[in-house]
Short mmCIF file of C-alpha atoms and ligand atoms in Angstrom, two decimals:
data_model
loop_
_atom_site.label_atom_id
_atom_site.label_comp_id
_atom_site.label_asym_id
_atom_site.label_seq_id
_atom_site.Cartn_x
_atom_site.Cartn_y
_atom_site.Cartn_z
CA MET A 1 -131.80 -103.60 -141.29
CA ARG A 2 -130.66 -103.45 -137.68
CA ILE A 3 -127.27 -102.02 -136.90
CA TYR A 4 -125.28 -101.06 -133.83
CA ASN A 5 -125.07 -97.32 -133.42
CA THR A 6 -122.11 -96.05 -131.39
CA LEU A 7 -124.08 -92.88 -130.70
CA SER A 8 -126.88 -94.64 -128.82
CA LYS A 9 -124.75 -97.70 -127.83
CA LYS A 10 -127.63 -99.86 -129.06
CA ILE A 11 -128.59 -101.98 -132.02
CA GLU A 12 -131.18 -99.90 -133.85
CA GLU A 13 -133.52 -100.18 -136.78
CA PHE A 14 -131.82 -98.37 -139.65
CA ILE A 15 -134.00 -95.63 -141.13
CA PRO A 16 -132.38 -93.45 -143.80
CA ASN A 17 -133.26 -89.76 -144.04
CA ASP A 18 -134.46 -90.01 -147.61
CA GLY A 19 -136.54 -93.11 -148.29
CA ASN A 20 -134.41 -95.72 -149.94
CA ASN A 21 -131.37 -93.56 -150.51
CA VAL A 22 -128.45 -94.03 -148.15
CA LYS A 23 -125.51 -91.66 -147.77
CA ILE A 24 -122.40 -93.21 -146.24
CA TYR A 25 -119.15 -91.50 -145.40
CA THR A 26 -116.09 -93.56 -144.49
CA CYS A 27 -112.83 -92.16 -143.20
CA GLY A 28 -110.09 -93.01 -145.64
CA PRO A 29 -106.44 -93.84 -145.13
CA THR A 30 -103.60 -91.56 -144.17
CA VAL A 31 -101.35 -92.23 -147.14
CA TYR A 32 -97.92 -92.03 -145.55
CA HIS A 33 -97.26 -95.75 -145.72
CA TYR A 34 -98.86 -99.02 -146.85
CA ALA A 35 -102.12 -99.96 -145.17
CA HIS A 36 -101.68 -102.83 -142.73
CA ILE A 37 -104.16 -105.68 -142.72
CA GLY A 38 -105.76 -104.17 -139.60
CA ASN A 39 -106.67 -101.00 -141.52
CA LEU A 40 -107.98 -103.22 -144.29
CA ARG A 41 -110.21 -105.15 -141.89
CA THR A 42 -112.08 -101.88 -141.33
CA TYR A 43 -112.46 -101.38 -145.10
CA ILE A 44 -113.75 -104.95 -145.49
CA PHE A 45 -116.40 -104.24 -142.85
CA GLU A 46 -117.40 -101.03 -144.64
CA ASP A 47 -117.53 -102.90 -147.95
CA ILE A 48 -119.91 -105.47 -146.45
CA LEU A 49 -122.01 -102.62 -145.06
CA GLU A 50 -122.32 -100.98 -148.49
CA LYS A 51 -122.93 -104.25 -150.34
CA GLY A 52 -125.27 -105.57 -147.64
CA LEU A 53 -127.44 -102.46 -147.84
CA THR A 54 -127.44 -102.65 -151.63
CA TYR A 55 -128.44 -106.34 -151.45
CA LEU A 56 -131.35 -105.38 -149.20
CA GLY A 57 -132.53 -102.94 -151.88
CA TYR A 58 -131.14 -99.61 -150.71
CA ASN A 59 -129.61 -97.15 -153.12
CA VAL A 60 -126.22 -96.44 -151.54
CA LYS A 61 -123.89 -93.54 -152.25
CA ARG A 62 -120.58 -93.71 -150.45
CA ALA A 63 -117.75 -91.23 -150.17
CA MET A 64 -114.28 -91.58 -148.71
CA ASN A 65 -111.44 -89.13 -148.16
CA ILE A 66 -107.74 -89.63 -148.64
CA THR A 67 -105.82 -87.98 -145.81
CA ASP A 68 -102.78 -86.35 -147.34
CA VAL A 69 -102.41 -83.45 -144.92
CA GLY A 70 -103.08 -82.54 -141.31
CA HIS A 71 -103.02 -85.95 -139.55
CA LEU A 72 -100.33 -85.56 -136.92
CA THR A 73 -98.44 -88.41 -135.34
CA SER A 74 -100.80 -88.19 -132.39
CA ASP A 75 -104.50 -88.20 -133.21
CA GLY A 76 -104.71 -84.81 -131.54
CA ASP A 77 -102.74 -81.65 -132.18
CA THR A 78 -99.29 -82.80 -131.21
CA GLY A 79 -96.50 -84.33 -133.19
CA GLU A 80 -95.45 -84.00 -136.77
CA ASP A 81 -97.64 -84.33 -139.86
CA LYS A 82 -97.51 -88.05 -140.73
CA MET A 83 -97.10 -87.21 -144.41
CA GLU A 84 -94.05 -85.03 -143.79
CA LYS A 85 -92.55 -87.76 -141.68
CA GLY A 86 -93.21 -90.35 -144.41
CA ALA A 87 -91.66 -88.08 -147.03
CA ARG A 88 -88.52 -87.62 -144.96
CA ARG A 89 -88.28 -91.38 -144.33
CA GLU A 90 -88.23 -92.03 -148.06
CA GLY A 91 -86.45 -88.93 -149.31
CA LYS A 92 -89.46 -87.97 -151.46
CA THR A 93 -91.93 -85.10 -151.54
CA VAL A 94 -95.24 -85.40 -149.70
CA TYR A 95 -96.98 -85.34 -153.08
CA GLU A 96 -94.96 -88.31 -154.31
CA ILE A 97 -95.62 -90.16 -151.07
CA ALA A 98 -99.35 -89.41 -151.27
CA ASP A 99 -99.63 -90.60 -154.88
CA PHE A 100 -97.62 -93.73 -154.30
CA TYR A 101 -99.45 -94.91 -151.19
CA THR A 102 -102.88 -93.93 -152.49
CA GLU A 103 -102.25 -96.18 -155.49
CA ALA A 104 -100.97 -98.96 -153.22
CA PHE A 105 -104.06 -98.65 -151.02
CA LEU A 106 -106.46 -98.81 -153.97
CA ASN A 107 -104.59 -101.86 -155.23
CA ASP A 108 -104.99 -103.59 -151.88
CA MET A 109 -108.69 -102.75 -151.96
CA LYS A 110 -109.01 -104.35 -155.40
CA LYS A 111 -107.13 -107.46 -154.34
CA LEU A 112 -109.48 -107.87 -151.40
CA ASN A 113 -112.54 -107.34 -153.63
CA ILE A 114 -113.45 -104.20 -151.71
CA LYS A 115 -115.59 -101.94 -153.86
CA ILE A 116 -113.83 -98.62 -154.31
CA PRO A 117 -116.28 -95.96 -153.03
CA SER A 118 -117.83 -94.08 -155.93
CA ILE A 119 -116.54 -90.78 -154.54
CA ILE A 120 -112.97 -90.35 -153.33
CA GLU A 121 -111.67 -86.92 -152.36
CA LYS A 122 -108.21 -85.87 -151.30
CA ALA A 123 -108.07 -83.72 -148.16
CA SER A 124 -105.72 -81.31 -149.92
CA ASP A 125 -108.21 -80.69 -152.76
CA ASN A 126 -110.89 -79.17 -150.55
CA ILE A 127 -109.22 -76.32 -148.70
CA ASP A 128 -111.86 -73.78 -149.83
CA ILE A 129 -114.62 -75.75 -148.07
CA TYR A 130 -112.69 -75.93 -144.79
CA ILE A 131 -112.07 -72.17 -144.96
CA LYS A 132 -115.79 -71.58 -145.54
CA MET A 133 -116.77 -73.79 -142.59
CA ILE A 134 -114.13 -72.40 -140.24
CA SER A 135 -115.08 -68.81 -141.12
CA LYS A 136 -118.70 -69.51 -140.22
CA MET A 137 -117.71 -71.20 -136.97
CA LEU A 138 -115.65 -68.13 -136.06
CA ASP A 139 -118.54 -65.80 -136.94
CA ASP A 140 -120.96 -67.85 -134.84
CA GLY A 141 -118.68 -68.04 -131.81
CA TYR A 142 -117.83 -71.76 -131.98
CA ALA A 143 -114.21 -71.10 -132.84
CA TYR A 144 -111.54 -68.67 -131.71
CA ILE A 145 -108.12 -67.55 -132.83
CA SER A 146 -105.27 -67.85 -130.41
CA ASN A 147 -101.61 -67.28 -131.18
CA GLY A 148 -102.34 -67.57 -134.89
CA ASN A 149 -104.10 -70.95 -134.85
CA VAL A 150 -107.87 -71.37 -135.11
CA TYR A 151 -109.37 -73.59 -132.41
CA PHE A 152 -112.78 -75.13 -131.89
CA ASP A 153 -114.22 -74.25 -128.50
CA ILE A 154 -115.66 -77.51 -127.20
CA SER A 155 -117.54 -75.75 -124.40
CA LYS A 156 -119.89 -74.51 -127.15
CA ALA A 157 -120.68 -78.01 -128.43
CA ASP A 158 -123.75 -79.75 -127.08
CA SER A 159 -123.06 -83.33 -126.01
CA TYR A 160 -119.38 -83.31 -126.92
CA TYR A 161 -118.85 -86.61 -125.08
CA GLU A 162 -121.99 -88.40 -126.34
CA LEU A 163 -120.32 -90.47 -129.06
CA SER A 164 -117.33 -91.62 -127.07
CA GLY A 165 -119.21 -91.99 -123.78
CA LYS A 166 -116.08 -90.59 -122.17
CA ASN A 167 -115.85 -88.92 -118.87
CA PRO A 168 -114.02 -85.59 -119.15
CA ASP A 169 -112.05 -86.48 -116.01
CA ASP A 170 -110.50 -89.44 -117.80
CA LEU A 171 -109.16 -87.10 -120.42
CA LYS A 172 -106.95 -85.04 -118.21
CA ILE A 173 -103.56 -84.05 -119.53
CA GLY A 174 -101.13 -86.89 -119.51
CA VAL A 175 -103.83 -89.59 -119.49
CA ARG A 176 -103.96 -89.68 -123.28
CA ASP A 177 -101.66 -88.42 -126.00
CA THR A 178 -104.71 -86.96 -127.71
CA VAL A 179 -104.87 -84.20 -125.12
CA SER A 180 -102.03 -81.78 -125.33
CA LEU A 181 -100.99 -79.07 -122.97
CA ASP A 182 -101.25 -76.08 -125.23
CA SER A 183 -101.43 -72.71 -123.53
CA SER A 184 -103.20 -71.27 -126.59
CA LYS A 185 -106.28 -73.38 -125.90
CA LYS A 186 -109.09 -72.20 -123.64
CA ASN A 187 -109.92 -75.81 -122.76
CA PRO A 188 -107.37 -78.62 -123.09
CA MET A 189 -109.85 -80.56 -125.24
CA ASP A 190 -110.25 -77.75 -127.77
CA PHE A 191 -108.80 -78.79 -131.09
CA VAL A 192 -107.19 -77.09 -134.04
CA LEU A 193 -109.25 -76.23 -137.11
CA TRP A 194 -106.45 -74.39 -138.89
CA PHE A 195 -102.74 -74.33 -138.11
CA THR A 196 -100.71 -71.29 -138.95
CA LEU A 197 -98.29 -71.68 -136.10
CA SER A 198 -96.68 -74.66 -137.72
CA LYS A 199 -94.17 -76.32 -135.50
CA PHE A 200 -92.52 -77.47 -138.69
CA GLU A 201 -91.06 -74.69 -140.72
CA ASN A 202 -90.53 -76.82 -143.77
CA GLN A 203 -94.18 -77.99 -143.91
CA ILE A 204 -94.68 -78.35 -147.66
CA MET A 205 -98.45 -78.49 -147.99
CA LYS A 206 -99.72 -75.09 -146.93
CA TRP A 207 -102.28 -72.64 -148.21
CA ASP A 208 -103.38 -69.04 -147.86
CA SER A 209 -106.25 -68.46 -145.50
CA PRO A 210 -107.91 -65.48 -143.80
CA TRP A 211 -105.82 -66.40 -140.73
CA GLY A 212 -102.47 -66.68 -142.45
CA VAL A 213 -100.61 -69.29 -144.45
CA GLY A 214 -101.10 -72.72 -142.93
CA TYR A 215 -102.90 -76.01 -143.20
CA PRO A 216 -106.11 -77.60 -141.92
CA GLY A 217 -106.46 -79.73 -138.80
CA TRP A 218 -107.14 -83.42 -139.45
CA HIS A 219 -110.78 -83.49 -138.36
CA ILE A 220 -112.14 -80.70 -140.57
CA GLU A 221 -111.38 -82.63 -143.75
CA CYS A 222 -114.06 -85.25 -143.15
CA SER A 223 -116.67 -82.69 -142.06
CA GLY A 224 -115.81 -80.62 -145.14
CA ILE A 225 -115.80 -83.42 -147.69
CA SER A 226 -118.97 -84.95 -146.31
CA TYR A 227 -120.67 -81.54 -146.53
CA LYS A 228 -119.46 -81.02 -150.09
CA ILE A 229 -120.72 -84.41 -151.28
CA PHE A 230 -123.82 -84.97 -149.18
CA GLY A 231 -124.93 -81.57 -147.97
CA ASP A 232 -126.72 -81.11 -144.67
CA TYR A 233 -127.43 -84.70 -143.66
CA LEU A 234 -125.54 -87.94 -143.57
CA ASP A 235 -127.04 -91.36 -142.78
CA ILE A 236 -124.03 -93.42 -141.76
CA HIS A 237 -120.49 -92.49 -140.84
CA CYS A 238 -117.98 -95.24 -140.27
CA GLY A 239 -114.40 -95.96 -139.37
CA GLY A 240 -112.38 -98.06 -136.96
CA VAL A 241 -112.97 -97.80 -133.21
CA ASP A 242 -109.88 -95.63 -132.76
CA ASN A 243 -111.66 -92.96 -134.82
CA ILE A 244 -114.41 -92.53 -132.20
CA PHE A 245 -112.25 -90.24 -130.13
CA PRO A 246 -111.08 -87.66 -130.91
CA HIS A 247 -111.65 -87.75 -134.68
CA HIS A 248 -115.37 -88.50 -134.99
CA THR A 249 -116.18 -86.65 -131.80
CA ASN A 250 -114.59 -83.55 -133.28
CA GLU A 251 -116.25 -84.08 -136.65
CA ILE A 252 -119.67 -84.04 -134.96
CA ALA A 253 -118.80 -80.90 -133.01
CA GLN A 254 -117.66 -79.03 -136.14
CA SER A 255 -120.35 -80.21 -138.54
CA GLU A 256 -123.20 -79.54 -136.14
CA ALA A 257 -121.78 -76.13 -135.22
CA PHE A 258 -121.56 -75.26 -138.90
CA LEU A 259 -124.91 -76.73 -139.94
CA GLY A 260 -126.87 -75.71 -136.86
CA HIS A 261 -128.61 -79.09 -136.50
CA LYS A 262 -127.98 -82.80 -135.94
CA TRP A 263 -125.86 -84.12 -138.77
CA CYS A 264 -125.45 -87.90 -138.89
CA ASN A 265 -127.80 -90.43 -137.31
CA TYR A 266 -125.76 -93.64 -137.35
CA TRP A 267 -122.13 -94.07 -136.36
CA CYS A 268 -120.71 -97.51 -137.08
CA HIS A 269 -117.26 -98.65 -135.99
CA GLY A 270 -115.21 -101.72 -136.74
CA ALA A 271 -113.21 -103.32 -133.93
CA HIS A 272 -109.49 -103.68 -134.36
CA LEU A 273 -107.40 -106.46 -135.70
CA ASN A 274 -104.49 -106.94 -133.34
CA ASP A 275 -101.39 -109.03 -133.60
CA GLU A 276 -100.23 -111.20 -130.75
CA SER A 277 -98.33 -108.29 -129.23
CA GLY A 278 -101.68 -106.53 -128.81
CA LYS A 279 -101.46 -103.77 -131.41
CA MET A 280 -101.01 -103.77 -135.14
CA SER A 281 -98.21 -101.45 -136.06
CA LYS A 282 -96.49 -100.08 -139.13
CA SER A 283 -93.21 -99.61 -137.37
CA ASN A 284 -92.68 -102.40 -134.83
CA GLY A 285 -92.48 -106.11 -135.48
CA GLU A 286 -93.63 -107.62 -138.75
CA PHE A 287 -95.44 -105.01 -140.87
CA LEU A 288 -98.44 -107.04 -141.95
CA THR A 289 -99.53 -106.01 -145.42
CA VAL A 290 -101.50 -107.75 -148.13
CA SER A 291 -98.29 -108.10 -150.17
CA LEU A 292 -96.56 -109.79 -147.26
CA LEU A 293 -99.39 -112.33 -147.05
CA GLU A 294 -99.10 -112.92 -150.79
CA LYS A 295 -95.36 -113.44 -150.49
CA LYS A 296 -96.09 -116.07 -147.88
CA GLY A 297 -98.39 -117.87 -150.32
CA TYR A 298 -101.80 -116.66 -149.15
CA SER A 299 -104.35 -115.17 -151.47
CA PRO A 300 -105.84 -111.82 -150.39
CA LEU A 301 -109.24 -113.53 -150.37
CA ASP A 302 -107.99 -116.01 -147.74
CA TYR A 303 -107.65 -112.94 -145.55
CA ARG A 304 -111.09 -111.63 -146.57
CA PHE A 305 -112.60 -115.01 -145.62
CA PHE A 306 -110.69 -114.89 -142.32
CA CYS A 307 -112.22 -111.49 -141.54
CA LEU A 308 -115.75 -112.49 -142.54
CA ASN A 309 -115.74 -115.35 -140.07
CA SER A 310 -115.87 -112.98 -137.16
CA HIS A 311 -118.21 -110.14 -136.35
CA TYR A 312 -116.97 -106.67 -137.17
CA ARG A 313 -117.61 -105.48 -133.60
CA ASN A 314 -115.39 -108.14 -132.04
CA SER A 315 -111.70 -107.47 -131.91
CA LEU A 316 -109.72 -110.15 -133.63
CA VAL A 317 -106.21 -111.45 -133.09
CA PHE A 318 -104.22 -112.24 -136.19
CA THR A 319 -102.07 -115.37 -136.23
CA TYR A 320 -100.82 -117.37 -139.18
CA ASP A 321 -102.41 -120.48 -137.62
CA SER A 322 -105.85 -118.91 -137.69
CA LEU A 323 -105.24 -117.64 -141.21
CA ASP A 324 -104.33 -121.22 -142.22
CA ILE A 325 -107.61 -122.48 -140.79
CA ALA A 326 -109.50 -119.85 -142.76
CA ARG A 327 -107.56 -120.62 -145.92
CA ASN A 328 -108.36 -124.34 -145.71
CA ALA A 329 -112.03 -123.70 -145.03
CA TYR A 330 -112.18 -121.24 -147.94
CA LYS A 331 -110.46 -123.72 -150.24
CA LYS A 332 -112.99 -126.40 -149.29
CA VAL A 333 -115.88 -124.06 -150.00
CA LYS A 334 -114.44 -123.22 -153.41
CA ASN A 335 -113.84 -126.90 -154.17
CA LYS A 336 -117.42 -127.71 -153.32
CA VAL A 337 -118.70 -124.86 -155.44
CA SER A 338 -116.56 -126.02 -158.37
CA LEU A 339 -118.27 -129.42 -158.25
CA LEU A 340 -121.72 -127.92 -158.75
CA LYS A 341 -122.91 -128.42 -162.31
CA GLU A 342 -126.22 -126.92 -163.47
CA GLU A 343 -129.01 -129.42 -163.14
CA GLY A 344 -132.77 -128.80 -163.23
CA ASP A 345 -134.76 -125.59 -163.11
CA ILE A 346 -134.36 -123.01 -160.41
CA GLN A 347 -136.57 -123.77 -157.38
CA LYS A 348 -138.08 -120.33 -156.91
CA ASP A 349 -139.64 -120.83 -153.45
CA LEU A 350 -136.52 -122.42 -152.04
CA PHE A 351 -134.37 -119.74 -153.62
CA ASP A 352 -136.45 -117.12 -151.80
CA LYS A 353 -136.28 -119.06 -148.55
CA TYR A 354 -132.46 -119.16 -148.49
CA ARG A 355 -132.16 -115.62 -149.80
CA GLY A 356 -134.38 -114.59 -146.89
CA MET A 357 -132.02 -116.34 -144.46
CA PHE A 358 -129.09 -114.46 -145.99
CA CYS A 359 -130.97 -111.15 -145.73
CA ASP A 360 -131.67 -111.91 -142.05
CA ALA A 361 -127.95 -112.38 -141.44
CA ILE A 362 -127.20 -109.01 -143.09
CA SER A 363 -130.02 -107.32 -141.20
CA ASN A 364 -128.76 -108.72 -137.92
CA ASP A 365 -126.04 -106.08 -137.49
CA LEU A 366 -124.06 -107.39 -140.47
CA ASN A 367 -123.53 -110.85 -139.10
CA THR A 368 -120.97 -112.10 -141.59
CA SER A 369 -120.38 -115.43 -139.87
CA SER A 370 -124.13 -116.14 -140.14
CA MET A 371 -123.93 -115.21 -143.83
CA ILE A 372 -121.23 -117.83 -144.22
CA THR A 373 -123.34 -120.34 -142.28
CA VAL A 374 -126.17 -119.79 -144.78
CA LEU A 375 -123.64 -120.40 -147.55
CA TYR A 376 -122.73 -123.76 -145.95
CA ASP A 377 -126.44 -124.52 -145.49
CA VAL A 378 -126.98 -124.04 -149.21
CA LEU A 379 -124.03 -126.25 -150.10
CA LYS A 380 -125.33 -129.12 -148.03
CA ALA A 381 -129.10 -128.72 -148.49
CA ASN A 382 -130.67 -131.88 -149.91
CA GLU A 383 -133.79 -129.99 -150.87
CA LEU A 384 -131.90 -127.79 -153.34
CA ASN A 385 -130.92 -128.82 -156.83
CA ASN A 386 -127.57 -127.67 -158.20
CA THR A 387 -129.03 -124.92 -160.38
CA THR A 388 -130.67 -123.33 -157.37
CA LYS A 389 -127.51 -123.71 -155.31
CA ILE A 390 -125.46 -122.03 -158.02
CA GLU A 391 -127.89 -119.12 -158.34
CA LEU A 392 -128.03 -118.63 -154.57
CA LEU A 393 -124.27 -118.69 -154.17
CA LYS A 394 -123.79 -116.23 -157.03
CA ASP A 395 -126.31 -114.01 -155.33
CA PHE A 396 -124.61 -114.22 -151.91
CA ASP A 397 -121.27 -113.48 -153.52
CA LYS A 398 -122.53 -110.02 -154.45
CA VAL A 399 -122.05 -109.26 -150.75
CA LEU A 400 -119.37 -111.71 -149.68
CA SER A 401 -117.20 -111.06 -152.76
CA LEU A 402 -115.25 -114.27 -152.32
CA ASP A 403 -114.95 -115.02 -156.05
CA LEU A 404 -116.81 -118.26 -155.42
CA PHE A 405 -117.15 -118.92 -159.13
CA VAL A 406 -113.76 -117.73 -160.25
CA GLU A 407 -111.47 -120.63 -160.93
CA ASP A 408 -108.33 -120.47 -158.87
CA ASP A 409 -105.30 -119.50 -160.79
CA SER A 410 -103.57 -122.37 -159.06
CA SER A 411 -100.19 -123.59 -160.07
CA ILE A 412 -101.59 -127.07 -160.62
CA ASP A 413 -100.65 -128.45 -163.99
CA LYS A 414 -103.67 -129.09 -166.25
CA ASP A 415 -102.54 -132.65 -167.12
CA PHE A 416 -102.04 -133.45 -163.46
CA GLU A 417 -105.48 -132.07 -162.66
CA GLU A 418 -106.99 -134.24 -165.39
CA TYR A 419 -105.15 -137.27 -164.00
CA ILE A 420 -106.59 -136.57 -160.53
CA THR A 421 -110.09 -136.15 -161.94
CA ASN A 422 -109.78 -139.46 -163.80
CA MET A 423 -108.55 -141.18 -160.63
CA ILE A 424 -111.50 -139.74 -158.66
CA ASN A 425 -113.93 -141.01 -161.32
CA GLU A 426 -112.31 -144.44 -161.28
CA ARG A 427 -112.51 -144.52 -157.47
CA ASN A 428 -116.21 -143.59 -157.59
CA GLU A 429 -116.77 -146.44 -160.06
CA ALA A 430 -114.83 -148.84 -157.81
CA LYS A 431 -116.88 -147.83 -154.77
CA LYS A 432 -120.08 -148.33 -156.75
CA ASN A 433 -118.89 -151.85 -157.59
CA LYS A 434 -117.96 -152.43 -153.92
CA ASP A 435 -114.32 -152.80 -154.97
CA TYR A 436 -113.08 -151.04 -151.83
CA ALA A 437 -109.56 -152.39 -152.22
CA ARG A 438 -109.16 -150.51 -155.52
CA ALA A 439 -110.81 -147.40 -154.03
CA ASP A 440 -108.29 -147.41 -151.18
CA GLU A 441 -105.45 -148.07 -153.56
CA ILE A 442 -106.40 -144.95 -155.58
CA ARG A 443 -106.61 -142.85 -152.43
CA ASN A 444 -103.14 -144.01 -151.38
CA THR A 445 -101.62 -143.52 -154.81
CA LEU A 446 -102.85 -139.94 -154.77
CA LEU A 447 -101.66 -139.43 -151.21
CA GLU A 448 -98.16 -140.43 -152.32
CA LYS A 449 -98.43 -137.67 -154.91
CA LYS A 450 -99.43 -135.26 -152.14
CA VAL A 451 -103.09 -135.13 -153.16
CA LYS A 452 -105.62 -135.58 -150.38
CA LEU A 453 -109.14 -136.63 -151.31
CA ILE A 454 -112.08 -135.10 -149.48
CA ASP A 455 -115.42 -136.88 -149.62
CA THR A 456 -118.44 -134.64 -149.26
CA ARG A 457 -122.14 -135.15 -149.81
CA GLU A 458 -121.82 -133.34 -153.11
CA GLY A 459 -118.97 -135.56 -154.29
CA THR A 460 -115.25 -135.91 -153.90
CA THR A 461 -112.86 -132.97 -154.07
CA PHE A 462 -109.15 -132.79 -153.48
CA GLU A 463 -106.59 -130.66 -151.78
CA LEU A 464 -102.89 -130.38 -152.55
CA MET A 465 -100.82 -130.99 -149.45
P1 AMP B 501 -105.37 -94.46 -140.87
O1 AMP B 501 -104.71 -94.78 -142.20
O2 AMP B 501 -104.46 -94.56 -139.72
O3 AMP B 501 -106.08 -93.13 -140.91
O4 AMP B 501 -106.47 -95.57 -140.63
C1 AMP B 501 -107.33 -96.03 -141.62
C2 AMP B 501 -108.47 -96.81 -141.01
O5 AMP B 501 -108.00 -97.99 -140.35
C3 AMP B 501 -109.26 -96.04 -139.96
O6 AMP B 501 -110.64 -96.24 -140.19
C4 AMP B 501 -108.83 -96.65 -138.65
O7 AMP B 501 -109.85 -96.55 -137.69
C5 AMP B 501 -108.59 -98.09 -139.06
N1 AMP B 501 -107.66 -98.85 -138.21
C6 AMP B 501 -106.48 -98.44 -137.67
N2 AMP B 501 -105.88 -99.44 -137.01
C7 AMP B 501 -106.68 -100.53 -137.12
C8 AMP B 501 -106.61 -101.90 -136.66
N3 AMP B 501 -105.58 -102.36 -135.95
N4 AMP B 501 -107.64 -102.72 -136.96
C9 AMP B 501 -108.70 -102.29 -137.68
N5 AMP B 501 -108.81 -101.02 -138.16
C10 AMP B 501 -107.82 -100.15 -137.89
ZN1 ZN B 502 -112.41 -88.95 -140.97
#
């Protein structure tokens, strides 16, 4: 397996710490609103990573957090807690908001055939671990208390800028909203581990700590949960590119200060999905959610197929036209698959050959469009009998999760479908008998009924127009 590592800025051979066992941590959602389809693109990439590694024979354990406290409206230490803001918007408590949007997020994951990570932890359930880690960082001189808050002192972190590749000069105050002018900080880039000086008096989620009643900073939750689940070492940490700085940068600083050694070897980041305005947003323009796509007549898997056609490290612009193209291509694939009827014994050598091609696509930095090319190759390969094709496609679908063998719950009436099938059979017969006039007549009759025939090497399928 070769994968791009943001830490080294190179594609590297993936070598887990413990033989075949792989520990993956993925940053979860901030549950103050629905996830937009951009967020979900990142979870699709992470799903392919987990399933791809499993397909290659690794034993993967994956954990994800649910951010229900501490993530401020900036990614740094300024602004209001997003959860508090969400609660005010809807006139509910933060707990109600968290439960509602966590459920909605998990539902979106299911609709998109994203495997729910086997371990999910709420940020608010792990306060004791953050307190343990922060206490040690204070004892060891990595953290300091100023005006009631506990800060991490970035001057104590080796290679603070390694992951982001940033130049400290670019991060001067005012250049980014992630750097705040806070006179309590020794260095403007220092970040909060524990807030007691809440700017928001009515902050609902708060806990006792050795430094006063307060709440954790956003970054400590992922260091804490990862430590609780995986202990001293992590193999892969992922998220979207916006997480590189400051979130993942700060996670590395905290975890390595606490552990006293290098923590995670591979950092993998998914590029963004943008809309035509340049940035996907939950507040401006059309709020693109899975439910919105469904309301517009798309299936969530049309969107999954759309995402898989491009590489996770390339940013992608969402338009309905490009989603339409993906939907039609996906429909054609499913139609072709539905025409495959078992025939003959499995061709073991050829099965291995195509499986090998699929493994190569996974191993090549999760090249999902190559995986789909191998799928097309299988569909059109003359050397493969249908049984082998079916077994290969079922196998590939363990990673792609496109429900290739699940019949569409289409609104097409069963009698009408039978009529179309009979017409296709009659047309095949007519063509065999060189009665092209009748064959054309059948095509046109179906066209009038808004049914378009598609001739492929494997046979004729149809599409409703
Ligand atoms: P959040 O709920 O804001 O914490 O984000 C959840 C995940 O979505 C994180 O891994 C982000 O990096 C990722 N993300 C945010 N915006 C986008 C986007 N436009 N495209 C892809 N991923 C995104
Ligand atoms: Zn995180």
